[in-house]
mmCIF file of C-alpha atoms in Angstrom:
data_model
loop_
_atom_site.group_PDB
_atom_site.id
_atom_site.type_symbol
_atom_site.label_atom_id
_atom_site.label_comp_id
_atom_site.label_asym_id
_atom_site.label_seq_id
_atom_site.Cartn_x
_atom_site.Cartn_y
_atom_site.Cartn_z
ATOM 1 C CA MET A 1 54.263 57.137 107.212
ATOM 2 C CA THR A 2 54.856 59.216 110.034
ATOM 3 C CA ASP A 3 55.177 63.004 109.467
ATOM 4 C CA ARG A 4 58.203 63.700 112.012
ATOM 5 C CA LEU A 5 58.354 67.150 111.001
ATOM 6 C CA GLY A 6 54.763 67.895 111.197
ATOM 7 C CA GLU A 7 54.944 66.629 115.052
ATOM 8 C CA LEU A 8 57.872 68.806 115.289
ATOM 9 C CA SER A 9 55.590 71.928 114.060
ATOM 10 C CA SER A 10 52.583 70.526 116.355
ATOM 11 C CA ALA A 11 54.960 70.796 119.310
ATOM 12 C CA GLY A 12 55.542 74.448 118.956
ATOM 13 C CA VAL A 13 58.573 74.569 116.727
ATOM 14 C CA ALA A 14 58.632 76.524 113.666
ATOM 15 C CA ILE A 15 61.001 74.808 111.067
ATOM 16 C CA TRP A 16 63.167 77.281 109.097
ATOM 17 C CA LEU A 17 65.528 76.574 106.249
ATOM 18 C CA ASP A 18 69.178 78.208 107.037
ATOM 19 C CA ASP A 19 69.791 78.368 103.320
ATOM 20 C CA LEU A 20 69.043 80.542 100.319
ATOM 21 C CA SER A 21 70.304 80.390 96.614
ATOM 22 C CA ARG A 22 69.198 81.594 93.271
ATOM 23 C CA THR A 23 69.077 77.627 92.329
ATOM 24 C CA ARG A 24 67.147 77.026 95.134
ATOM 25 C CA LEU A 25 64.335 79.715 94.103
ATOM 26 C CA THR A 26 64.362 79.110 90.098
ATOM 27 C CA SER A 27 64.036 75.299 90.663
ATOM 28 C CA GLY A 28 61.246 75.611 92.937
ATOM 29 C CA GLY A 29 62.793 73.862 95.717
ATOM 30 C CA LEU A 30 62.112 76.498 98.568
ATOM 31 C CA GLU A 31 58.608 76.392 97.386
ATOM 32 C CA LYS A 32 58.567 72.484 97.677
ATOM 33 C CA LEU A 33 60.196 72.546 101.282
ATOM 34 C CA ARG A 34 57.191 75.155 102.444
ATOM 35 C CA GLN A 35 54.538 73.023 100.852
ATOM 36 C CA GLU A 36 55.908 69.530 101.812
ATOM 37 C CA LYS A 37 58.367 69.900 104.753
ATOM 38 C CA HIS A 38 56.507 72.530 106.972
ATOM 39 C CA VAL A 39 59.401 75.006 106.180
ATOM 40 C CA ALA A 40 57.725 78.153 107.468
ATOM 41 C CA GLY A 41 60.844 80.967 107.223
ATOM 42 C CA VAL A 42 64.358 80.999 105.807
ATOM 43 C CA THR A 43 67.502 82.540 107.272
ATOM 44 C CA THR A 44 70.681 83.810 105.505
ATOM 45 C CA ASN A 45 74.123 84.888 106.229
ATOM 46 C CA PRO A 46 77.133 86.029 104.648
ATOM 47 C CA THR A 47 78.739 82.488 104.678
ATOM 48 C CA ILE A 48 75.295 81.149 102.642
ATOM 49 C CA PHE A 49 75.501 84.032 100.181
ATOM 50 C CA ALA A 50 79.138 83.524 99.226
ATOM 51 C CA LYS A 51 78.313 79.985 98.554
ATOM 52 C CA ALA A 52 75.541 80.667 96.499
ATOM 53 C CA LEU A 53 77.043 83.188 94.295
ATOM 54 C CA SER A 54 80.524 80.847 93.869
ATOM 55 C CA ASP A 55 78.220 77.720 92.725
ATOM 56 C CA ALA A 56 75.661 78.910 90.383
ATOM 57 C CA ASN A 57 75.382 80.385 86.948
ATOM 58 C CA GLU A 58 71.904 81.883 87.317
ATOM 59 C CA TYR A 59 73.347 85.148 88.297
ATOM 60 C CA ASN A 60 75.229 85.579 85.047
ATOM 61 C CA TRP A 61 72.256 87.938 83.466
ATOM 62 C CA GLN A 62 72.298 90.331 86.669
ATOM 63 C CA LEU A 63 76.112 90.481 86.737
ATOM 64 C CA ARG A 64 75.880 91.426 83.161
ATOM 65 C CA ASP A 65 73.582 94.278 83.761
ATOM 66 C CA LEU A 66 75.373 95.576 86.922
ATOM 67 C CA ALA A 67 78.789 95.272 84.741
ATOM 68 C CA VAL A 68 77.027 97.318 81.887
ATOM 69 C CA ARG A 69 76.011 100.010 84.208
ATOM 70 C CA GLY A 70 79.091 100.237 86.046
ATOM 71 C CA VAL A 71 77.903 99.315 89.416
ATOM 72 C CA GLU A 72 80.225 99.114 92.454
ATOM 73 C CA VAL A 73 80.835 95.625 93.931
ATOM 74 C CA GLU A 74 79.459 96.700 97.505
ATOM 75 C CA GLU A 75 76.247 97.887 95.731
ATOM 76 C CA ALA A 76 76.157 94.725 93.257
ATOM 77 C CA VAL A 77 76.434 92.595 96.166
ATOM 78 C CA ARG A 78 73.317 94.508 97.799
ATOM 79 C CA MET A 79 71.585 94.102 94.352
ATOM 80 C CA LEU A 80 72.237 90.642 94.153
ATOM 81 C CA THR A 81 71.189 89.565 97.883
ATOM 82 C CA THR A 82 68.223 91.648 97.965
ATOM 83 C CA TYR A 83 67.031 90.325 95.103
ATOM 84 C CA ASP A 84 67.086 86.572 95.998
ATOM 85 C CA VAL A 85 65.813 87.680 99.646
ATOM 86 C CA ARG A 86 62.945 89.398 98.145
ATOM 87 C CA TRP A 87 61.947 86.586 96.012
ATOM 88 C CA ALA A 88 61.978 84.314 98.718
ATOM 89 C CA CYS A 89 59.791 86.558 100.882
ATOM 90 C CA ASP A 90 57.314 86.239 97.971
ATOM 91 C CA VAL A 91 57.721 82.483 98.023
ATOM 92 C CA MET A 92 57.000 82.350 101.974
ATOM 93 C CA ARG A 93 54.164 84.793 101.977
ATOM 94 C CA PRO A 94 51.736 82.147 102.173
ATOM 95 C CA SER A 95 53.090 80.968 105.745
ATOM 96 C CA TYR A 96 53.223 84.548 106.631
ATOM 97 C CA ASP A 97 49.784 85.398 106.104
ATOM 98 C CA LYS A 98 48.387 81.824 107.405
ATOM 99 C CA SER A 99 50.310 82.418 110.806
ATOM 100 C CA GLY A 100 49.266 86.020 111.079
ATOM 101 C CA GLY A 101 52.846 87.557 110.454
ATOM 102 C CA ILE A 102 54.547 85.262 113.065
ATOM 103 C CA ASP A 103 56.218 82.671 110.417
ATOM 104 C CA GLY A 104 56.777 83.253 106.991
ATOM 105 C CA ARG A 105 59.888 85.551 107.437
ATOM 106 C CA VAL A 106 63.105 85.589 105.300
ATOM 107 C CA SER A 107 66.202 87.249 106.982
ATOM 108 C CA ILE A 108 69.146 89.379 105.670
ATOM 109 C CA GLU A 109 72.243 90.462 107.548
ATOM 110 C CA VAL A 110 73.718 93.777 107.578
ATOM 111 C CA ASP A 111 77.228 94.047 106.244
ATOM 112 C CA PRO A 112 79.231 92.230 109.294
ATOM 113 C CA ARG A 113 81.891 94.700 108.947
ATOM 114 C CA LEU A 114 79.697 96.862 110.836
ATOM 115 C CA ALA A 115 79.284 94.945 114.002
ATOM 116 C CA HIS A 116 80.814 97.509 116.078
ATOM 117 C CA GLU A 117 79.344 100.762 114.699
ATOM 118 C CA THR A 118 76.112 101.348 115.894
ATOM 119 C CA GLU A 119 74.631 104.040 113.618
ATOM 120 C CA LYS A 120 76.057 102.573 110.427
ATOM 121 C CA THR A 121 74.306 99.472 111.368
ATOM 122 C CA VAL A 122 70.928 101.318 111.857
ATOM 123 C CA ALA A 123 71.314 102.823 108.520
ATOM 124 C CA GLU A 124 72.079 99.713 106.705
ATOM 125 C CA ALA A 125 69.205 98.238 108.227
ATOM 126 C CA LYS A 126 67.047 100.996 107.234
ATOM 127 C CA ALA A 127 68.415 100.737 103.432
ATOM 128 C CA LEU A 128 68.152 96.614 103.167
ATOM 129 C CA TRP A 129 64.221 97.478 104.511
ATOM 130 C CA TRP A 130 63.742 99.807 101.755
ATOM 131 C CA LEU A 131 65.490 98.046 99.122
ATOM 132 C CA VAL A 132 63.670 94.463 100.074
ATOM 133 C CA ASP A 133 60.329 96.157 100.618
ATOM 134 C CA ARG A 134 58.291 92.960 101.842
ATOM 135 C CA PRO A 135 56.587 93.140 105.342
ATOM 136 C CA ASN A 136 57.917 89.514 105.962
ATOM 137 C CA LEU A 137 61.733 90.452 105.938
ATOM 138 C CA PHE A 138 63.869 90.207 109.008
ATOM 139 C CA ILE A 139 66.998 92.297 109.233
ATOM 140 C CA LYS A 140 69.740 90.565 110.867
ATOM 141 C CA ILE A 141 71.927 92.695 113.270
ATOM 142 C CA PRO A 142 74.731 91.196 115.453
ATOM 143 C CA ALA A 143 74.243 91.069 119.421
ATOM 144 C CA THR A 144 77.549 92.730 119.771
ATOM 145 C CA GLU A 145 78.051 95.770 122.267
ATOM 146 C CA ALA A 146 77.536 98.175 119.706
ATOM 147 C CA GLY A 147 74.708 96.278 118.172
ATOM 148 C CA LEU A 148 72.517 96.483 121.173
ATOM 149 C CA PRO A 149 71.533 100.025 120.816
ATOM 150 C CA ALA A 150 70.983 99.451 116.798
ATOM 151 C CA ILE A 151 68.812 96.819 117.386
ATOM 152 C CA THR A 152 66.472 99.216 119.974
ATOM 153 C CA ALA A 153 66.722 101.970 116.985
ATOM 154 C CA THR A 154 66.005 99.783 114.306
ATOM 155 C CA LEU A 155 62.922 98.399 116.045
ATOM 156 C CA ALA A 156 61.825 101.567 117.024
ATOM 157 C CA GLU A 157 61.737 102.512 113.071
ATOM 158 C CA GLY A 158 59.071 99.621 112.829
ATOM 159 C CA ILE A 159 61.358 97.463 111.289
ATOM 160 C CA SER A 160 61.256 94.043 112.204
ATOM 161 C CA VAL A 161 64.559 92.272 113.321
ATOM 162 C CA ASN A 162 66.500 88.895 113.893
ATOM 163 C CA VAL A 163 69.146 89.268 116.490
ATOM 164 C CA THR A 164 72.141 87.059 115.542
ATOM 165 C CA LEU A 165 75.493 85.474 116.985
ATOM 166 C CA ILE A 166 74.033 85.207 120.410
ATOM 167 C CA PHE A 167 76.133 82.740 122.366
ATOM 168 C CA GLY A 168 75.719 83.289 126.153
ATOM 169 C CA LEU A 169 72.805 84.115 128.871
ATOM 170 C CA ASP A 170 73.826 87.359 129.853
ATOM 171 C CA ARG A 171 73.936 88.661 126.340
ATOM 172 C CA TYR A 172 70.627 87.265 125.460
ATOM 173 C CA SER A 173 69.100 88.989 128.453
ATOM 174 C CA GLN A 174 70.472 92.089 127.123
ATOM 175 C CA VAL A 175 69.166 91.188 123.442
ATOM 176 C CA MET A 176 65.737 90.834 125.288
ATOM 177 C CA GLU A 177 65.958 94.325 127.174
ATOM 178 C CA ALA A 178 67.134 95.917 123.493
ATOM 179 C CA PHE A 179 63.912 94.364 122.144
ATOM 180 C CA LEU A 180 61.609 95.435 124.723
ATOM 181 C CA ALA A 181 63.102 98.988 124.604
ATOM 182 C CA GLY A 182 62.873 99.165 120.934
ATOM 183 C CA LEU A 183 58.760 97.954 121.028
ATOM 184 C CA GLU A 184 58.195 100.766 123.792
ATOM 185 C CA GLN A 185 59.961 103.604 121.639
ATOM 186 C CA ALA A 186 58.077 101.862 118.211
ATOM 187 C CA LYS A 187 54.760 102.307 120.053
ATOM 188 C CA ALA A 188 55.618 105.856 121.342
ATOM 189 C CA ASN A 189 56.735 106.549 117.643
ATOM 190 C CA GLY A 190 53.192 105.372 116.418
ATOM 191 C CA HIS A 191 54.043 102.031 115.017
ATOM 192 C CA ASP A 192 51.618 99.309 114.792
ATOM 193 C CA LEU A 193 53.499 96.605 116.994
ATOM 194 C CA SER A 194 51.526 93.807 115.684
ATOM 195 C CA LYS A 195 53.433 94.317 112.387
ATOM 196 C CA ILE A 196 56.932 94.190 114.356
ATOM 197 C CA GLY A 197 58.429 91.020 114.235
ATOM 198 C CA SER A 198 61.685 89.507 116.123
ATOM 199 C CA VAL A 199 63.587 86.704 116.787
ATOM 200 C CA ALA A 200 66.962 86.061 119.029
ATOM 201 C CA SER A 201 69.195 83.851 117.438
ATOM 202 C CA PHE A 202 70.958 81.603 119.919
ATOM 203 C CA PHE A 203 73.726 79.601 118.654
ATOM 204 C CA VAL A 204 74.286 76.113 119.637
ATOM 205 C CA SER A 205 76.613 73.517 118.133
ATOM 206 C CA ARG A 206 79.390 76.174 118.204
ATOM 207 C CA VAL A 207 79.139 76.085 121.917
ATOM 208 C CA ASP A 208 80.044 72.448 122.041
ATOM 209 C CA SER A 209 82.771 72.430 119.549
ATOM 210 C CA GLU A 210 84.395 75.132 121.689
ATOM 211 C CA VAL A 211 83.611 73.395 124.944
ATOM 212 C CA ASP A 212 84.441 70.250 123.626
ATOM 213 C CA LYS A 213 87.896 71.193 122.331
ATOM 214 C CA ARG A 214 88.853 72.466 126.033
ATOM 215 C CA LEU A 215 87.387 69.261 127.652
ATOM 216 C CA GLU A 216 89.803 67.198 125.271
ATOM 217 C CA LYS A 217 92.636 69.370 126.048
ATOM 218 C CA ILE A 218 91.980 68.549 130.036
ATOM 219 C CA GLY A 219 92.034 65.244 129.124
ATOM 220 C CA SER A 220 90.502 63.515 132.436
ATOM 221 C CA ASP A 221 87.526 61.184 132.231
ATOM 222 C CA GLU A 222 85.255 63.520 134.375
ATOM 223 C CA ALA A 223 86.052 66.459 131.503
ATOM 224 C CA LYS A 224 85.621 63.989 128.490
ATOM 225 C CA ALA A 225 82.253 62.707 130.104
ATOM 226 C CA LEU A 226 80.961 66.289 129.707
ATOM 227 C CA ARG A 227 81.408 66.466 126.022
ATOM 228 C CA GLY A 228 78.324 67.624 123.981
ATOM 229 C CA LYS A 229 76.618 68.652 127.287
ATOM 230 C CA ALA A 230 77.496 72.511 127.219
ATOM 231 C CA ALA A 231 75.127 73.764 124.199
ATOM 232 C CA ILE A 232 72.066 71.957 124.963
ATOM 233 C CA ALA A 233 72.434 73.115 128.522
ATOM 234 C CA ASN A 234 73.436 76.788 127.513
ATOM 235 C CA ALA A 235 70.158 76.664 125.048
ATOM 236 C CA GLN A 236 67.763 75.213 127.646
ATOM 237 C CA LEU A 237 68.746 77.927 130.438
ATOM 238 C CA ALA A 238 68.404 80.622 127.846
ATOM 239 C CA TYR A 239 64.763 79.493 127.436
ATOM 240 C CA GLU A 240 64.319 79.731 130.805
ATOM 241 C CA ARG A 241 65.094 83.556 130.754
ATOM 242 C CA TYR A 242 62.956 83.855 127.791
ATOM 243 C CA SER A 243 60.039 82.594 129.713
ATOM 244 C CA GLU A 244 60.637 84.852 132.588
ATOM 245 C CA VAL A 245 60.826 87.903 130.554
ATOM 246 C CA PHE A 246 57.927 87.364 128.470
ATOM 247 C CA SER A 247 55.576 86.411 131.236
ATOM 248 C CA SER A 248 56.707 89.952 133.233
ATOM 249 C CA LYS A 249 54.152 92.820 133.463
ATOM 250 C CA ARG A 250 56.482 95.106 131.354
ATOM 251 C CA TRP A 251 55.868 92.671 128.348
ATOM 252 C CA GLN A 252 52.023 92.043 128.906
ATOM 253 C CA ALA A 253 51.978 95.990 128.455
ATOM 254 C CA LEU A 254 53.343 95.537 125.027
ATOM 255 C CA ALA A 255 51.421 92.466 124.293
ATOM 256 C CA ASP A 256 48.045 94.230 125.221
ATOM 257 C CA ALA A 257 49.116 96.748 122.469
ATOM 258 C CA GLY A 258 49.369 94.284 120.095
ATOM 259 C CA ALA A 259 53.184 92.980 120.315
ATOM 260 C CA GLN A 260 54.331 89.388 119.687
ATOM 261 C CA PRO A 261 57.242 88.097 121.496
ATOM 262 C CA GLN A 262 60.782 87.794 120.341
ATOM 263 C CA ARG A 263 61.144 83.755 119.840
ATOM 264 C CA PRO A 264 64.093 82.102 120.543
ATOM 265 C CA LEU A 265 65.727 80.647 117.386
ATOM 266 C CA TRP A 266 68.293 77.935 117.569
ATOM 267 C CA ALA A 267 70.706 78.370 114.989
ATOM 268 C CA SER A 268 73.784 76.635 114.111
ATOM 269 C CA THR A 269 71.790 73.189 114.509
ATOM 270 C CA SER A 270 74.046 70.815 112.596
ATOM 271 C CA THR A 271 75.866 68.286 114.241
ATOM 272 C CA LYS A 272 79.483 69.268 113.961
ATOM 273 C CA ASN A 273 80.684 65.821 115.855
ATOM 274 C CA PRO A 274 80.203 62.857 114.063
ATOM 275 C CA ASP A 275 79.844 61.082 117.313
ATOM 276 C CA PHE A 276 76.617 62.756 118.138
ATOM 277 C CA ARG A 277 73.086 61.810 116.960
ATOM 278 C CA ASP A 278 72.446 64.235 113.846
ATOM 279 C CA VAL A 279 69.301 65.636 114.986
ATOM 280 C CA ILE A 280 70.351 66.086 118.568
ATOM 281 C CA TYR A 281 70.003 70.134 118.615
ATOM 282 C CA VAL A 282 66.696 69.604 117.429
ATOM 283 C CA GLU A 283 65.231 66.659 119.505
ATOM 284 C CA GLN A 284 66.767 68.330 122.966
ATOM 285 C CA LEU A 285 65.643 71.728 122.132
ATOM 286 C CA ILE A 286 61.657 71.495 121.782
ATOM 287 C CA ALA A 287 59.452 73.508 123.408
ATOM 288 C CA PRO A 288 56.310 76.159 122.630
ATOM 289 C CA GLY A 289 56.935 79.228 120.840
ATOM 290 C CA THR A 290 60.562 78.530 119.432
ATOM 291 C CA VAL A 291 62.272 78.397 116.036
ATOM 292 C CA ASN A 292 64.960 75.905 114.901
ATOM 293 C CA THR A 293 66.498 76.876 111.554
ATOM 294 C CA MET A 294 68.417 73.939 109.758
ATOM 295 C CA PRO A 295 70.554 73.253 106.785
ATOM 296 C CA GLU A 296 68.301 70.945 104.411
ATOM 297 C CA SER A 297 70.385 67.875 105.268
ATOM 298 C CA VAL A 298 69.210 68.335 109.221
ATOM 299 C CA ILE A 299 65.513 68.935 107.834
ATOM 300 C CA LYS A 300 65.832 65.506 105.846
ATOM 301 C CA ALA A 301 67.624 63.410 108.553
ATOM 302 C CA TYR A 302 64.575 64.808 110.985
ATOM 303 C CA ALA A 303 61.889 63.919 108.585
ATOM 304 C CA ASP A 304 63.275 60.496 108.474
ATOM 305 C CA HIS A 305 64.397 59.259 112.057
ATOM 306 C CA GLY A 306 63.364 62.588 114.394
ATOM 307 C CA GLU A 307 61.695 61.757 117.597
ATOM 308 C CA THR A 308 59.620 64.460 118.928
ATOM 309 C CA GLN A 309 58.602 64.644 122.468
ATOM 310 C CA ALA A 310 56.100 67.771 123.627
ATOM 311 C CA ASP A 311 58.539 69.744 125.637
ATOM 312 C CA THR A 312 62.620 68.962 126.075
ATOM 313 C CA ILE A 313 63.312 71.996 127.682
ATOM 314 C CA THR A 314 61.247 73.101 130.547
ATOM 315 C CA GLY A 315 61.922 70.107 132.840
ATOM 316 C CA ALA A 316 65.727 70.390 132.386
ATOM 317 C CA TYR A 317 66.697 73.552 133.905
ATOM 318 C CA ASP A 318 67.986 71.951 137.267
ATOM 319 C CA ALA A 319 69.989 69.320 135.008
ATOM 320 C CA ALA A 320 71.227 72.044 132.693
ATOM 321 C CA ARG A 321 72.520 73.966 135.897
ATOM 322 C CA LYS A 322 74.423 70.992 136.728
ATOM 323 C CA ALA A 323 76.077 70.617 133.347
ATOM 324 C CA PHE A 324 77.438 74.351 133.787
ATOM 325 C CA SER A 325 78.618 73.388 137.405
ATOM 326 C CA ASP A 326 80.173 70.382 136.413
ATOM 327 C CA LEU A 327 81.894 71.816 133.559
ATOM 328 C CA GLU A 328 83.249 74.799 135.429
ATOM 329 C CA ALA A 329 84.404 72.413 138.182
ATOM 330 C CA VAL A 330 86.545 70.401 135.707
ATOM 331 C CA GLY A 331 88.390 73.982 134.894
ATOM 332 C CA VAL A 332 86.011 75.228 131.592
ATOM 333 C CA ASP A 333 85.745 78.938 131.617
ATOM 334 C CA LEU A 334 82.496 79.178 130.089
ATOM 335 C CA THR A 335 82.752 83.399 130.108
ATOM 336 C CA ASP A 336 85.749 82.971 128.280
ATOM 337 C CA VAL A 337 83.971 80.308 125.745
ATOM 338 C CA ILE A 338 81.231 83.097 125.043
ATOM 339 C CA ALA A 339 83.756 85.716 124.443
ATOM 340 C CA VAL A 340 85.924 83.475 121.792
ATOM 341 C CA LEU A 341 82.617 82.500 120.051
ATOM 342 C CA GLU A 342 81.424 85.745 119.539
ATOM 343 C CA ARG A 343 84.618 87.222 118.744
ATOM 344 C CA GLU A 344 85.241 84.676 116.376
ATOM 345 C CA GLY A 345 81.671 84.495 114.944
ATOM 346 C CA VAL A 346 81.674 88.478 113.656
ATOM 347 C CA GLU A 347 85.483 87.332 112.259
ATOM 348 C CA LYS A 348 83.975 84.330 110.257
ATOM 349 C CA PHE A 349 81.109 86.386 108.906
ATOM 350 C CA GLU A 350 83.428 89.129 108.038
ATOM 351 C CA ALA A 351 85.840 86.525 106.130
ATOM 352 C CA SER A 352 82.663 85.110 104.470
ATOM 353 C CA TRP A 353 81.517 88.917 103.196
ATOM 354 C CA LEU A 354 84.774 89.652 101.890
ATOM 355 C CA GLU A 355 84.714 86.407 99.917
ATOM 356 C CA LEU A 356 81.547 87.294 98.707
ATOM 357 C CA LEU A 357 82.842 90.884 97.465
ATOM 358 C CA ASP A 358 85.776 89.154 96.070
ATOM 359 C CA GLY A 359 83.643 86.961 93.994
ATOM 360 C CA VAL A 360 81.374 89.392 92.880
ATOM 361 C CA ARG A 361 84.186 91.626 91.760
ATOM 362 C CA LYS A 362 85.660 88.797 89.677
ATOM 363 C CA SER A 363 82.298 88.024 88.287
ATOM 364 C CA LEU A 364 81.567 91.801 87.085
ATOM 365 C CA GLU A 365 85.338 91.885 85.779
ATOM 366 C CA SER A 366 84.128 88.828 83.263
ATOM 367 C CA ALA A 367 80.740 89.928 82.509
ATOM 368 C CA ALA A 368 82.242 93.363 81.668
ATOM 369 C CA GLN A 369 84.330 91.449 78.850
ATOM 370 C CA GLY A 370 81.406 90.146 77.646
ATOM 371 C CA VAL A 371 80.807 86.973 79.492
ATOM 372 C CA GLY A 372 77.217 86.364 80.406
ATOM 373 C CA THR A 373 73.764 85.203 79.268
ATOM 374 C CA PRO A 374 71.764 88.315 78.975
ATOM 375 C CA GLY A 375 69.135 86.569 77.025
ATOM 376 C CA ARG A 376 68.230 85.267 80.664
ATOM 377 C CA VAL A 377 67.242 89.064 82.003
ATOM 378 C CA ALA A 378 63.473 89.099 80.880
ATOM 379 C CA GLN A 379 62.984 85.626 82.887
ATOM 380 C CA GLY A 380 64.880 86.749 85.824
ATOM 381 C CA ASN A 381 63.080 90.072 86.330
ATOM 382 C CA ALA A 382 59.687 88.339 85.879
ATOM 383 C CA LYS A 383 60.502 85.352 88.381
ATOM 384 C CA ALA A 384 61.133 88.282 91.441
ATOM 385 C CA ALA A 385 58.692 90.866 90.176
#
């Protein structure tokens, strides 16, 4: 039986799971994916947590205790989410140790309402780092204009960072600059660079969704022929920039001090258009030193019928540039596309965060009225110790 996910890993792509829930932890599902499906990391976001807390009653015992203590809703959210992430970090610790700290990482995001406030983002990142207290944690910080200096400042504190919501090439270059500056400051501050990790989460399918909507509106045959071309070309050109930065003398000086490169992480890799192959954003983005974070449905699809080539990126730069040129020629303003996606990305996570707060608020109110299962407290505490 072909181990397609094993082939993908051997091609240099780290397979991460884009999901986390208390159910996945209590059932042993995450551990099974790590052992059987080559899953080497976990990413979370406010949308994932909002769904997890709305779907499961495994949180009832903890919600009851938080309600008894009179904890405010925002602090309750921190307690619930950091509990899950800490537990996930422990599940993934063997992958972290085996890879020398490269993989086995679990990400938790700062409050997305702080996306445009640098100092508060840094303070929140530090608080989450303290709360989870695991070396294989990543703090997710959005690549907004205010997020860039926050990335540098957080790395300078010796805290590992997953930079999220990257859509465009110019912003990606700024993210890599923020990373290099952060490591240089961390070195000056006396931190061990070999302990600091980072990935840059470059979003994929959302680019096609926005561009293809515009191509449909243009309506010409030339425009329609370009559907499904933008996202992969965008990511391929991002890898070209990554290759340039991490072969520079500036980077080599950091590498000589023990630093590991900030790997490109392909995010939003589930196919939104049913006309596209369901694993297209995996198959077409294979290259050494990358991460692809996928929902479990995509992991299963790739295990079933994914086709792995040694490298589907580095030989495609000219074709990717032509795709960009063709899109501009039919009237797609790619600069505007990226601006819209960044704005909407932050807004969507803000909406999910508010949904999460509202759900926890209602759960705390119910728990305070005596609804809950306190008998599960000991079990839960033992699991995440």
